[in-house]
PDB file of C-alpha atoms in Angstrom:
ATOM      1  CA  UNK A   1     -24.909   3.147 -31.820  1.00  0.00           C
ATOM      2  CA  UNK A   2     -23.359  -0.159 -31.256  1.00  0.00           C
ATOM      3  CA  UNK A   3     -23.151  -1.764 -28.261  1.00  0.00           C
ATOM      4  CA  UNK A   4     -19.114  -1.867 -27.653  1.00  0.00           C
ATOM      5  CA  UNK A   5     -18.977   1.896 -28.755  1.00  0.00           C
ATOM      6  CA  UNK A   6     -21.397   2.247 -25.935  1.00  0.00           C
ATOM      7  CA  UNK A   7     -19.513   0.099 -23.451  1.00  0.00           C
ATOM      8  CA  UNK A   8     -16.182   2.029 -24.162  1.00  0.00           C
ATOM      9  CA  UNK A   9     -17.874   5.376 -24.180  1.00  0.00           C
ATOM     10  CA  UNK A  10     -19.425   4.786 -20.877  1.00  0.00           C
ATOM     11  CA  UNK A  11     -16.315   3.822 -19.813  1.00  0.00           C
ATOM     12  CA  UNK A  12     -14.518   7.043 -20.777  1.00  0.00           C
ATOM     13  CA  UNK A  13     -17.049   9.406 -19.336  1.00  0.00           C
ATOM     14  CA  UNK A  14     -16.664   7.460 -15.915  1.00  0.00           C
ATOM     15  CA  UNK A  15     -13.308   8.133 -15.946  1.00  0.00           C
ATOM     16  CA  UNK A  16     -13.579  11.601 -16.688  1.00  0.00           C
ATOM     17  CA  UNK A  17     -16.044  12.406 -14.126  1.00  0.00           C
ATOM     18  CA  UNK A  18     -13.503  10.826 -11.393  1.00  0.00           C
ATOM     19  CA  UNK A  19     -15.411   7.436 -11.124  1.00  0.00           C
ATOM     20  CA  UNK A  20     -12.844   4.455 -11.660  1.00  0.00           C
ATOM     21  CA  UNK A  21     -13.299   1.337 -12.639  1.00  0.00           C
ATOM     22  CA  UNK A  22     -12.007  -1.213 -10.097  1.00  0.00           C
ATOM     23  CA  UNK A  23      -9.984  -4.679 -10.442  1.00  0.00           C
ATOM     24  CA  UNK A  24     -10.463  -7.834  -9.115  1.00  0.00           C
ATOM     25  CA  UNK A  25      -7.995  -9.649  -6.974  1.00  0.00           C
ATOM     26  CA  UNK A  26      -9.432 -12.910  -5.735  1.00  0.00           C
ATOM     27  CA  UNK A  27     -12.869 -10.932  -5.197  1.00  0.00           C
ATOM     28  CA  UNK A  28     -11.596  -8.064  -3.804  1.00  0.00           C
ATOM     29  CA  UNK A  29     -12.325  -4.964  -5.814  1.00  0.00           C
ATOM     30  CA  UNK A  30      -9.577  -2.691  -5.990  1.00  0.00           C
ATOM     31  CA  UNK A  31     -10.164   1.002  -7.175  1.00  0.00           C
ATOM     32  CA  UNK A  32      -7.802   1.742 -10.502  1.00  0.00           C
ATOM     33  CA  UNK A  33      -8.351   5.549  -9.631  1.00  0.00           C
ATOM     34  CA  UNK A  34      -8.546   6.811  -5.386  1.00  0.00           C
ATOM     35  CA  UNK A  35      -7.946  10.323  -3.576  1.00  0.00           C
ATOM     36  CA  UNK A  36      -6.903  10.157  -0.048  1.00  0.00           C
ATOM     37  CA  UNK A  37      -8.170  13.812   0.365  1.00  0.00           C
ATOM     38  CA  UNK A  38      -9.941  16.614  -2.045  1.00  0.00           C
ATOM     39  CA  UNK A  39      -6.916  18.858  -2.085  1.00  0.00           C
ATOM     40  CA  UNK A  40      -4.269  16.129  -3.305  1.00  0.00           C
ATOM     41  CA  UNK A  41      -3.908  14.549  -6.639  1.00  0.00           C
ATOM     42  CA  UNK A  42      -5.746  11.329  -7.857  1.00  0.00           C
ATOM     43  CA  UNK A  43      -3.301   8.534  -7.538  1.00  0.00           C
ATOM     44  CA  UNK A  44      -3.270   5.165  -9.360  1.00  0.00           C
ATOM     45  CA  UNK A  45      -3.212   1.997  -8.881  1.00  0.00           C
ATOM     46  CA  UNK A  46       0.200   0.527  -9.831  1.00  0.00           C
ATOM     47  CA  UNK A  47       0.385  -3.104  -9.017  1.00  0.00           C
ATOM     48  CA  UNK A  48      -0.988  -5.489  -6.921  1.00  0.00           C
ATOM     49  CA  UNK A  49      -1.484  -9.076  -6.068  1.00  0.00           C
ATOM     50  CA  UNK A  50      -2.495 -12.104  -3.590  1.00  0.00           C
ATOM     51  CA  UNK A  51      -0.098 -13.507  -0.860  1.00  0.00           C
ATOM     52  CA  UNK A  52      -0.825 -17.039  -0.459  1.00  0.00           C
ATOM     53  CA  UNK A  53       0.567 -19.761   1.663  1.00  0.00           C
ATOM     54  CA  UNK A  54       0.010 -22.955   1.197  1.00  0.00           C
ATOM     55  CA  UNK A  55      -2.906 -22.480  -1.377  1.00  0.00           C
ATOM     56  CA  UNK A  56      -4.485 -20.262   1.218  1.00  0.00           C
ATOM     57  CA  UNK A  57      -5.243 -16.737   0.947  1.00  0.00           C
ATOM     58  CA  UNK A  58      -3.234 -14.277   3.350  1.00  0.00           C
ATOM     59  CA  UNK A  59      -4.407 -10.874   2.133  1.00  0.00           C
ATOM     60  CA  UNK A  60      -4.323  -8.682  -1.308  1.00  0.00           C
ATOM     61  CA  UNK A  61      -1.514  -5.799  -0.857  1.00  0.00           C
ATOM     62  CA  UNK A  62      -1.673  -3.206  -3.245  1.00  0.00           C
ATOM     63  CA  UNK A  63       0.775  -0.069  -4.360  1.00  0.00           C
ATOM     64  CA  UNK A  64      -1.652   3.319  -5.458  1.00  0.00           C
ATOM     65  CA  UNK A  65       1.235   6.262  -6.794  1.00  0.00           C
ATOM     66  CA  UNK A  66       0.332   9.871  -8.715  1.00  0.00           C
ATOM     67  CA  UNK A  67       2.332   8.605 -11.799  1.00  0.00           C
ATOM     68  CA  UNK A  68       3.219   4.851 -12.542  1.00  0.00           C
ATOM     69  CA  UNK A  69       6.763   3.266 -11.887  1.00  0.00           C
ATOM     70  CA  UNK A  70       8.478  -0.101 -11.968  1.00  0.00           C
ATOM     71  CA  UNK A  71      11.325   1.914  -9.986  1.00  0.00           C
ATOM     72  CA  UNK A  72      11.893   2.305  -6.380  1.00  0.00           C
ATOM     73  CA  UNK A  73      14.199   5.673  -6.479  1.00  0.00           C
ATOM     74  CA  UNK A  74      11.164   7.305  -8.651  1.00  0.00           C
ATOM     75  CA  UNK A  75       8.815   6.209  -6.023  1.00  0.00           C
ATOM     76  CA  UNK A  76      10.878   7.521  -2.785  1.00  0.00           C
ATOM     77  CA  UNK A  77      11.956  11.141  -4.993  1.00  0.00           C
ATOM     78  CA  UNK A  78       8.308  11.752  -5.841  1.00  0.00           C
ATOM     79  CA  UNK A  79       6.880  13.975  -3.411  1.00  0.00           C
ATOM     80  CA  UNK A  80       3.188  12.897  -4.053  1.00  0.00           C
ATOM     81  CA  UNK A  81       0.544  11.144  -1.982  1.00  0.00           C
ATOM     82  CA  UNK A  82       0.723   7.371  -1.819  1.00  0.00           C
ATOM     83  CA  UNK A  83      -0.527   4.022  -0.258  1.00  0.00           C
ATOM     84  CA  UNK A  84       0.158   0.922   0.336  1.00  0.00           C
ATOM     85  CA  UNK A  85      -2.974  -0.939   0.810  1.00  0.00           C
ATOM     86  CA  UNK A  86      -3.542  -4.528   2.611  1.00  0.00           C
ATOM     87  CA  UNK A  87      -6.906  -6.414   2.723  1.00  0.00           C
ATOM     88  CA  UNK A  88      -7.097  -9.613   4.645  1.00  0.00           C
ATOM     89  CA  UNK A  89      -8.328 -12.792   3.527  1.00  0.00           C
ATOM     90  CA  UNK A  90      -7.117 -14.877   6.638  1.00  0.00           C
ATOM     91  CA  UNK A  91      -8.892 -15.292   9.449  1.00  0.00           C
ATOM     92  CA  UNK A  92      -6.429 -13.073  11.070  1.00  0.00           C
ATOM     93  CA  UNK A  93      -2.585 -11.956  10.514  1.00  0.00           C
ATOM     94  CA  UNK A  94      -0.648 -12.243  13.456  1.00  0.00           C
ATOM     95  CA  UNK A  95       0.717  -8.960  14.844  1.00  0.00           C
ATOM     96  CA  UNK A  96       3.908 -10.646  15.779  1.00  0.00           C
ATOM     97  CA  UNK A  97       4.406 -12.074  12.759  1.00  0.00           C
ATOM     98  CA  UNK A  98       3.840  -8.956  10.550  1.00  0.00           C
ATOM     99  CA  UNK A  99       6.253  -6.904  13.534  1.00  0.00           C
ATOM    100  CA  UNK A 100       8.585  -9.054  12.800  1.00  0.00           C
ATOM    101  CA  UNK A 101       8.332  -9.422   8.825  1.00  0.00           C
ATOM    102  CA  UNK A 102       8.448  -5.465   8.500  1.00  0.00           C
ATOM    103  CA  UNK A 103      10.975  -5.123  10.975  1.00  0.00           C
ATOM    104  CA  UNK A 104      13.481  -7.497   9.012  1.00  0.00           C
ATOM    105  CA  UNK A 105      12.290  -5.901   5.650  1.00  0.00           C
ATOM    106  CA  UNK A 106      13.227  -2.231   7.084  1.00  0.00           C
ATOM    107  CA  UNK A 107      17.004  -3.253   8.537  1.00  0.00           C
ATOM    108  CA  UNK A 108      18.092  -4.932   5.352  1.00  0.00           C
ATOM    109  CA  UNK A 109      16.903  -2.330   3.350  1.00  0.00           C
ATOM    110  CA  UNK A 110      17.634   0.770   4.999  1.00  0.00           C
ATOM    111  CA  UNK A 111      21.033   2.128   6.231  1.00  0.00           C
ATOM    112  CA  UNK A 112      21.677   1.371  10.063  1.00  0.00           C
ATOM    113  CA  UNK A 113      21.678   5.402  10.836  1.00  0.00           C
ATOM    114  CA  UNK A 114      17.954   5.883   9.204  1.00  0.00           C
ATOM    115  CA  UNK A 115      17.054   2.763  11.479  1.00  0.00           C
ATOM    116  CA  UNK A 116      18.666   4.787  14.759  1.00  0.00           C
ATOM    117  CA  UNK A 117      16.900   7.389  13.565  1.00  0.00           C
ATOM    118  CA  UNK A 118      13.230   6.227  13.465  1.00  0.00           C
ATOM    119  CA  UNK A 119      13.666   3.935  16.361  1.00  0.00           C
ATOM    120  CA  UNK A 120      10.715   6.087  18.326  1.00  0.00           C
ATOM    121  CA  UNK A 121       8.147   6.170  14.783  1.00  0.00           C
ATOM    122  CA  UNK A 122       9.158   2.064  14.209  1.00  0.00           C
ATOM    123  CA  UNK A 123       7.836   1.716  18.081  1.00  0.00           C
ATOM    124  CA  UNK A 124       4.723   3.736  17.192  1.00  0.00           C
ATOM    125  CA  UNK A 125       4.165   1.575  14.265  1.00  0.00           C
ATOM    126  CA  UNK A 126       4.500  -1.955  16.479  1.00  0.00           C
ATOM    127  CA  UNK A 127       1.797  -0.658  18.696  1.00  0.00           C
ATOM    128  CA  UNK A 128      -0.811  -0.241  16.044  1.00  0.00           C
ATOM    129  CA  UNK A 129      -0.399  -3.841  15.009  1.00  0.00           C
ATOM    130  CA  UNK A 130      -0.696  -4.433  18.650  1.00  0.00           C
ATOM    131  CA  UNK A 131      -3.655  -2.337  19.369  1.00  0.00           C
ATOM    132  CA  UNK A 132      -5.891  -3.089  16.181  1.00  0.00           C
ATOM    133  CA  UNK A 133      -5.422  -6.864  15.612  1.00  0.00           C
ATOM    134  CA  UNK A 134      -6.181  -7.510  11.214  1.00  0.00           C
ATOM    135  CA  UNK A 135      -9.008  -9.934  11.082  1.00  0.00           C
ATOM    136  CA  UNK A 136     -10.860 -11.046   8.049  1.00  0.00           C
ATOM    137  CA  UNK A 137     -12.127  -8.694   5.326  1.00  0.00           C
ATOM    138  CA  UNK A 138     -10.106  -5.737   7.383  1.00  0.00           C
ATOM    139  CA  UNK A 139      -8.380  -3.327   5.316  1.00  0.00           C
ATOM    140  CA  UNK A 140      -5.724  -1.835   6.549  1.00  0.00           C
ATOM    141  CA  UNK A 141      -4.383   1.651   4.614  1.00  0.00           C
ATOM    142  CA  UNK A 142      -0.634   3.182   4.858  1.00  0.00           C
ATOM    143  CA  UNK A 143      -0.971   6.374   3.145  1.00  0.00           C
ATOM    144  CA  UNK A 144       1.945   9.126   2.766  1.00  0.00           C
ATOM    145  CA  UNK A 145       0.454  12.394   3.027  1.00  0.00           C
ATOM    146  CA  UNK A 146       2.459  15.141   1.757  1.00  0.00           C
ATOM    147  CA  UNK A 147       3.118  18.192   4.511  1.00  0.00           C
ATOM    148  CA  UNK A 148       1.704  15.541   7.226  1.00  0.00           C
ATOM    149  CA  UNK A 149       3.770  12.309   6.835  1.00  0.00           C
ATOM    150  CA  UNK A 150       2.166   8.440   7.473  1.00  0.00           C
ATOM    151  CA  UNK A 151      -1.521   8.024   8.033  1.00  0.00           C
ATOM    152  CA  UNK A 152      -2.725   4.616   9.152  1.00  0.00           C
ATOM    153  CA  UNK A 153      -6.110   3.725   8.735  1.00  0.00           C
ATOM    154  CA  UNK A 154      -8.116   0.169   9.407  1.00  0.00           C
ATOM    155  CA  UNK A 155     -11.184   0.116   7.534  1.00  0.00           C
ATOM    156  CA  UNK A 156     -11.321   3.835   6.402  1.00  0.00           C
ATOM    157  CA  UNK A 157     -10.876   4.936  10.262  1.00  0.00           C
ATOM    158  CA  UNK A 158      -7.339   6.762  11.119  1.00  0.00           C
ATOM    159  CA  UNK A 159      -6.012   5.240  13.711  1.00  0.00           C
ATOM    160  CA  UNK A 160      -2.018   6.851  13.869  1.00  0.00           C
ATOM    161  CA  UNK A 161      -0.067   8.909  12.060  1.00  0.00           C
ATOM    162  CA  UNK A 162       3.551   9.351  12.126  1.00  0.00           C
ATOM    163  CA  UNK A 163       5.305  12.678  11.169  1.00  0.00           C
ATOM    164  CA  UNK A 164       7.941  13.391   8.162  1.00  0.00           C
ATOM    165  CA  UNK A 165       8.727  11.496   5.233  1.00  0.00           C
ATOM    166  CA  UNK A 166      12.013   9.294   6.615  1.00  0.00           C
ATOM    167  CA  UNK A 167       9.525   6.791   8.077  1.00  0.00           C
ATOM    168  CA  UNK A 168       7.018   5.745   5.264  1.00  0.00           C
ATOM    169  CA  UNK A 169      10.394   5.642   2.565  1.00  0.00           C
ATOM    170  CA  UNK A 170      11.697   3.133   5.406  1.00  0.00           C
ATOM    171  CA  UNK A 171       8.366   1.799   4.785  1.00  0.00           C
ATOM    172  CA  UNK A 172       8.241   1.666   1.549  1.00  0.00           C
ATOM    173  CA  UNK A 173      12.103   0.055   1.351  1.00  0.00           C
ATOM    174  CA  UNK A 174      11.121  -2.872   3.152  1.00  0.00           C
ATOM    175  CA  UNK A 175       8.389  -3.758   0.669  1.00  0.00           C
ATOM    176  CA  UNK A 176      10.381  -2.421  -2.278  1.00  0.00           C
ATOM    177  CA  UNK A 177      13.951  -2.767  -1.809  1.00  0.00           C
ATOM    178  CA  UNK A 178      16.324  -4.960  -2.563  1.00  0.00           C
ATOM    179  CA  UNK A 179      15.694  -7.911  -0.434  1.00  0.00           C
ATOM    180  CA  UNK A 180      11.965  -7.281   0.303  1.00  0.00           C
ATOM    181  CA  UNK A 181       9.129  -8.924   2.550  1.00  0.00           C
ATOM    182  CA  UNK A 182       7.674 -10.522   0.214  1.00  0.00           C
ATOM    183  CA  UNK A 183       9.049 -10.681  -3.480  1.00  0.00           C
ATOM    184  CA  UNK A 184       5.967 -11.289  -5.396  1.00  0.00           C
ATOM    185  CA  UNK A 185       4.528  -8.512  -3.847  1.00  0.00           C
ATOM    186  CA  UNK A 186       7.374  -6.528  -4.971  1.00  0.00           C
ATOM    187  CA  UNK A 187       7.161  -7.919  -8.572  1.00  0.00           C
ATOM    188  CA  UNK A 188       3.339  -6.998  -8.731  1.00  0.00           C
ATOM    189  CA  UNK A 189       3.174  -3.874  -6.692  1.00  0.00           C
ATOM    190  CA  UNK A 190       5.898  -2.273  -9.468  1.00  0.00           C
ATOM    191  CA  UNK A 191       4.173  -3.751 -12.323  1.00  0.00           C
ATOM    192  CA  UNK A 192       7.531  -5.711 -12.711  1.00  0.00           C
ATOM    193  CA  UNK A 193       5.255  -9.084 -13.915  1.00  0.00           C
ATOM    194  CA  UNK A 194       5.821  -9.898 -17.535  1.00  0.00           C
TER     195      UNK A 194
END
């Protein structure tokens, strides 16, 4: 047998058996293929990328989703697990700073009566920046869990979760929406480069 029939063959039969092949963003692996539990569908990676600033690496953020999208209103109507995943490349990311990114990100984006509305899960979410600083090589996961709501998890250990879906498509609108944190991000995490 030839050697690239063997490659691609090898490559198949991972797949199949539920092992996925990762890719590489500035040396961090990312899994194409993840479950955040047994019970709930496999879900995909659909974009990611590197925020830099000035030349320096911030962190790899990351978009996983059951079926891929380059569209927000897919992504908030599909009632699947999902996660946004950050890995940090800094030294550290400044709780304040990331409070205060997300914050801005979730009031442009969202109508003022969803923002009223979440005003005791958005206080929940500033104290886990507060209480588990990011520091380098820390990966931080925002997972929606369908029947359960927003799990947060630094380094594979849950650390909060929030209730309901109206949070994490806040979430998700800040990142995603219209006038988002971070554009690029945006671009890459809806596979909306090239």
């Amino acid at each position: 047998m030839q050697p690239i029939i063997r490659y691609c063959l090898i490559i198949l039969f991972s797949i199949s058996c539920g092992e996925s092949v990762a890719r590489d963003f500035g040396g961090i692996n990312l899994k194409e293929v993840i479950r955040l539990s047994p019970e709930l569908n496999p879900i995909r990676l659909n974009g990611a990328t590197i925020k830099r600033k000035a030349s320096h690496d911030i962190y790899v953020g990351g978009l996983y989703l059951e079926n891929k999208t380059h569209n927000l209103e897919d992504i908030l109507t599909d009632e699947g697990p999902k996660r946004v995943l950050f890995y940090c490349k800094a030294s550290s990311i400044s709780p304040e700073i990331m409070i205060r990114n997300i914050d801005q990100g979730m009031v442009i984006n969202n109508p003022p009566e969803i923002i009223s509305s979440l005003e005791k899960e958005i206080k929940i979410f500033h104290q886990i920046w507060k209480d588990h600083p990011i520091n380098h090589g820390d990966e931080l996961w925002i997972d929606y869990i369908p029947t359960t709501g927003t799990r947060v998890s630094v380094n594979g250990q849950v650390i909060s979760q929030i209730p309901g879906k109206t949070f994490y498509q806040a979430f998700l609108r800040a990142w995603l929406g219209e006038y988002p944190v971070n554009p690029k991000l945006k671009k890459a995490m809806l596979s909306l480069n090239g």
